[in-house]
Amino acid sequence: MTSSRTAPRVPPEVGLATAVLAVSTGAILVRWSDAPSSVAAFYRVLFTTLPLLPVAAWRYREQFGRIGRRDLGFATLSGVALAIHFAAWFESLEWTSVAASVTLVQAQPVFVALGAWLLLRERVTRRIAVGIGIAVAGMVAMSFGDFLGGVLVGPAPLYGNALALFGAVTAAGYVLAGRSLRQRLALVPYVVVVYGVCTASLFALVLAQGHPLSGYPPREWAVFLGLAVGPGLFGHTVVNWALGYLESSVVSVSLLGEPVGATILALVLLGETPTRFTVVGGVIVLAGIYLTTTGSR
């Protein structure tokens, strides 16, 4: 359902569909990269942030000066959690299938609901509880079913699936830490501060791991730029824009198209066929996420 705000020139439904397609390319681009996963994550966030800096300095300079210590603390937590999310998820794609990794990392609404119940004392409805239970059952089926069936996709699927789940947990931390901050700050100042902390955190991780920041071939720089422009600017930025015109439940459920799109792209572009356990478990996870998301309207 579209809100009562004046309709934009581009229908928000079209923008949302474009965003879902854009974020679906993220896993494929990571797979195409030969650079260390932390380096790819660093340049994705850096190249996403740089175009926003002139806008932030031009239109939102005064708001940056009004950010207090408490808000800066939440922004720091949010940015660090986002950095860990990217690092874990990018690394997971080295060890498990695109279908499993993208589906499991997309389960962050489940962990947001759990975190809001545990930390913020928010009420958990019966629908949310059922959705969480279904999603967890699907995660177990995806993670262990292939071992029982004897057909594996990826060099270490269980490890990769665990990294993807950890990426979902840290993404939930990013959402929970930034929930109160987003209520007091406009979108651009919020993302610039959080992305800045995220970029610095990933930079420190790359240095700690001893990976070079330069010397990569032009193909790698094209992948880094593609990660920023596609999943970054045309993906998550457009999703945030669509939230101004569409109900949050509509946007959240639409994002369930990312695992489907990524799986199809992996099949076509990488020749990666998901196992039956991944497909069945993925459907169960998506059903659980749907119930969890729509149960918190």
XYZ file of C-alpha atoms in Angstrom:
297
model
C 0.000 0.000 0.000
C 1.318 3.448 -0.932
C 1.306 6.166 1.726
C -0.573 9.432 1.372
C 2.606 11.365 0.589
C 2.657 13.047 -2.828
C 3.425 10.394 -5.414
C 6.956 10.631 -6.906
C 7.724 10.748 -10.621
C 8.965 7.150 -10.469
C 6.414 4.721 -8.947
C 7.841 3.424 -5.670
C 6.910 -0.124 -6.658
C 9.178 0.195 -9.715
C 11.955 1.588 -7.558
C 11.574 -1.236 -5.064
C 11.701 -3.878 -7.804
C 14.865 -2.250 -9.171
C 16.395 -2.260 -5.698
C 15.660 -5.958 -5.167
C 17.299 -6.782 -8.503
C 20.302 -4.616 -7.600
C 20.899 -6.247 -4.216
C 20.545 -9.684 -5.835
C 23.753 -9.023 -7.791
C 25.839 -8.542 -4.635
C 26.708 -12.189 -4.057
C 27.554 -12.715 -7.730
C 29.939 -9.743 -7.739
C 31.643 -11.013 -4.580
C 32.105 -14.410 -6.229
C 33.620 -12.748 -9.306
C 36.186 -10.967 -7.168
C 39.580 -12.565 -6.593
C 40.493 -10.042 -3.897
C 40.315 -10.949 -0.189
C 36.743 -10.718 1.058
C 37.570 -8.002 3.608
C 39.135 -5.850 0.875
C 36.037 -6.192 -1.320
C 33.828 -5.297 1.655
C 35.983 -2.257 2.465
C 35.834 -0.828 -1.044
C 32.112 -1.521 -1.338
C 31.362 0.630 1.716
C 33.987 3.254 0.841
C 32.714 3.746 -2.712
C 29.140 3.852 -1.438
C 30.012 6.542 1.108
C 32.136 8.889 -1.023
C 29.289 10.175 -3.283
C 27.232 10.966 -0.171
C 29.872 13.207 1.442
C 29.315 16.304 -0.759
C 25.545 16.049 -0.245
C 26.022 15.697 3.507
C 28.402 18.663 3.677
C 26.170 20.857 1.518
C 22.704 20.199 2.892
C 23.153 18.656 6.348
C 26.173 20.402 7.877
C 24.227 21.775 10.841
C 22.788 18.378 11.745
C 26.254 16.876 12.123
C 27.077 19.530 14.709
C 24.029 18.558 16.756
C 24.956 14.876 17.101
C 25.464 14.207 20.819
C 27.709 11.683 22.536
C 24.899 9.203 23.069
C 23.898 9.294 19.409
C 27.537 9.030 18.369
C 27.837 5.942 20.555
C 24.843 4.310 18.882
C 26.243 5.239 15.467
C 29.586 3.676 16.361
C 27.929 0.443 17.492
C 25.794 0.407 14.361
C 28.780 0.991 12.071
C 30.931 -1.674 13.724
C 28.083 -4.181 13.529
C 27.610 -3.365 9.839
C 31.329 -3.872 9.190
C 31.275 -7.292 10.861
C 28.150 -8.143 8.858
C 29.842 -7.387 5.534
C 33.085 -9.135 6.498
C 31.287 -12.294 7.646
C 28.884 -12.462 4.720
C 31.535 -11.810 2.037
C 33.725 -14.501 3.584
C 30.793 -16.960 3.737
C 30.478 -16.818 -0.045
C 33.950 -18.358 -0.301
C 32.802 -21.504 1.518
C 29.149 -22.218 0.746
C 26.656 -21.809 -2.080
C 25.215 -18.455 -3.100
C 21.696 -19.754 -2.416
C 22.490 -20.817 1.153
C 24.585 -17.762 2.002
C 22.131 -15.160 0.714
C 19.098 -16.888 2.252
C 20.695 -17.267 5.676
C 22.065 -13.721 5.802
C 18.631 -12.419 4.800
C 17.247 -13.884 8.038
C 18.178 -10.752 9.984
C 14.491 -9.806 10.651
C 14.249 -12.975 12.751
C 17.188 -11.861 14.889
C 15.866 -8.300 15.021
C 12.634 -9.640 16.508
C 14.553 -11.737 19.039
C 16.865 -8.850 19.916
C 13.967 -6.407 20.301
C 12.278 -8.873 22.668
C 15.410 -9.532 24.738
C 16.959 -6.051 24.773
C 14.101 -3.633 24.163
C 11.325 -5.624 25.823
C 9.173 -5.396 22.704
C 6.201 -7.736 22.565
C 6.490 -10.904 20.492
C 3.179 -11.866 18.919
C 2.175 -15.448 18.254
C 2.707 -14.893 14.521
C 6.270 -13.658 15.133
C 7.026 -16.607 17.428
C 5.759 -19.072 14.822
C 7.759 -17.300 12.119
C 10.940 -17.490 14.179
C 10.406 -21.200 14.816
C 9.809 -21.933 11.127
C 12.850 -19.900 10.065
C 15.108 -21.708 12.547
C 13.839 -25.075 11.282
C 14.673 -24.008 7.739
C 18.152 -22.901 8.800
C 18.811 -26.306 10.356
C 17.577 -28.051 7.207
C 19.818 -25.912 4.995
C 22.893 -26.245 7.177
C 22.792 -29.968 7.941
C 20.608 -31.469 5.216
C 23.360 -31.487 2.590
C 25.664 -33.422 4.922
C 22.995 -36.053 5.465
C 22.362 -36.236 1.726
C 26.049 -36.424 0.872
C 25.852 -33.655 -1.768
C 27.775 -30.478 -0.919
C 28.126 -27.147 -2.740
C 31.214 -25.226 -1.659
C 34.478 -26.281 0.043
C 33.095 -25.957 3.612
C 29.324 -25.390 3.550
C 28.755 -25.692 7.296
C 31.422 -23.085 8.020
C 30.099 -20.815 5.277
C 26.531 -21.173 6.533
C 27.679 -20.314 10.062
C 29.379 -17.167 8.763
C 26.211 -16.178 6.886
C 24.137 -16.655 10.043
C 26.656 -14.591 11.998
C 26.278 -11.937 9.293
C 22.521 -12.000 9.869
C 22.996 -11.583 13.637
C 25.351 -8.618 13.205
C 23.001 -7.075 10.637
C 20.288 -7.289 13.278
C 22.654 -5.556 15.691
C 23.152 -2.818 13.107
C 19.385 -2.330 12.859
C 18.775 -2.387 16.614
C 21.668 -0.032 17.418
C 20.535 2.457 14.806
C 16.799 2.309 15.547
C 16.714 5.219 18.007
C 19.363 7.198 16.123
C 17.380 7.087 12.869
C 14.392 8.672 14.634
C 16.424 11.834 15.335
C 18.589 12.137 12.252
C 17.805 12.509 8.562
C 18.776 9.646 6.282
C 21.946 11.161 4.770
C 23.640 12.220 8.044
C 22.718 8.876 9.563
C 24.196 6.749 6.798
C 27.289 8.937 6.416
C 28.166 8.570 10.109
C 27.406 4.849 10.196
C 29.095 4.134 6.866
C 32.101 6.168 7.996
C 32.497 4.029 11.118
C 31.926 0.900 9.018
C 34.595 1.961 6.515
C 37.126 2.685 9.278
C 36.400 -0.674 10.923
C 36.876 -2.594 7.679
C 40.063 -0.607 6.965
C 41.443 -1.703 10.342
C 40.457 -5.317 9.584
C 42.232 -5.263 6.211
C 45.405 -3.877 7.820
C 45.230 -6.439 10.632
C 44.950 -9.249 8.083
C 47.895 -7.861 6.119
C 46.041 -7.547 2.804
C 47.190 -4.922 0.272
C 44.838 -2.047 -0.575
C 46.295 -1.443 -4.041
C 47.838 -3.335 -6.926
C 44.609 -4.989 -8.054
C 43.833 -5.336 -11.788
C 41.188 -3.136 -13.463
C 38.698 -6.012 -13.353
C 38.807 -5.986 -9.535
C 38.239 -2.236 -9.349
C 35.243 -2.677 -11.638
C 33.854 -5.301 -9.241
C 34.442 -3.000 -6.239
C 32.663 -0.162 -8.028
C 29.857 -2.487 -9.100
C 29.296 -3.538 -5.486
C 28.939 0.107 -4.467
C 26.755 1.259 -7.361
C 24.557 -1.848 -7.633
C 23.771 -3.310 -4.179
C 24.871 -0.089 -2.443
C 23.443 2.975 -4.175
C 20.772 1.415 -6.417
C 19.978 -1.272 -3.850
C 19.877 -0.218 -0.223
C 19.660 3.516 -0.932
C 16.593 3.024 -3.126
C 15.097 0.728 -0.483
C 15.419 3.552 2.051
C 13.807 5.928 -0.463
C 10.920 3.509 -1.053
C 10.269 3.372 2.696
C 9.111 6.976 2.418
C 6.200 5.919 0.176
C 5.430 2.276 0.993
C 4.609 0.444 4.201
C 7.668 -1.046 5.886
C 6.084 -4.524 5.830
C 5.701 -4.304 2.042
C 9.354 -3.327 1.624
C 10.595 -5.990 4.047
C 8.650 -8.778 2.367
C 9.778 -7.603 -1.074
C 13.401 -8.017 0.013
C 12.738 -11.743 0.285
C 13.135 -11.682 -3.477
C 16.903 -11.196 -3.010
C 17.704 -14.869 -2.252
C 15.525 -15.959 -5.163
C 17.166 -13.505 -7.565
C 20.673 -14.348 -6.345
C 20.029 -18.084 -6.691
C 18.800 -17.670 -10.275
C 21.772 -15.449 -11.161
C 24.176 -17.974 -9.602
C 22.613 -20.738 -11.678
C 22.853 -18.745 -14.918
C 26.170 -16.912 -14.414
C 28.127 -19.290 -12.176
C 26.574 -22.635 -13.112
C 25.862 -23.268 -9.428
C 22.887 -25.559 -8.878
C 21.564 -25.573 -5.300
C 20.909 -28.942 -3.667
C 17.383 -30.053 -2.829
C 18.039 -29.467 0.881
C 19.125 -25.900 0.151
C 16.021 -25.266 -1.928
C 13.571 -26.815 0.545
C 15.300 -25.288 3.554
C 15.470 -21.927 1.807
C 11.735 -21.948 1.135
C 11.095 -22.746 4.812
C 13.407 -19.923 5.928
C 11.723 -17.422 3.612
C 8.306 -18.495 4.926
C 9.518 -17.943 8.481
C 10.957 -14.518 7.628
C 7.675 -13.570 5.961
C 5.663 -14.485 9.056
C 8.126 -12.689 11.339
C 8.135 -9.532 9.218
C 4.384 -9.290 8.668
C 3.700 -10.217 12.279
C 5.336 -6.984 13.489
C 3.239 -4.536 11.460
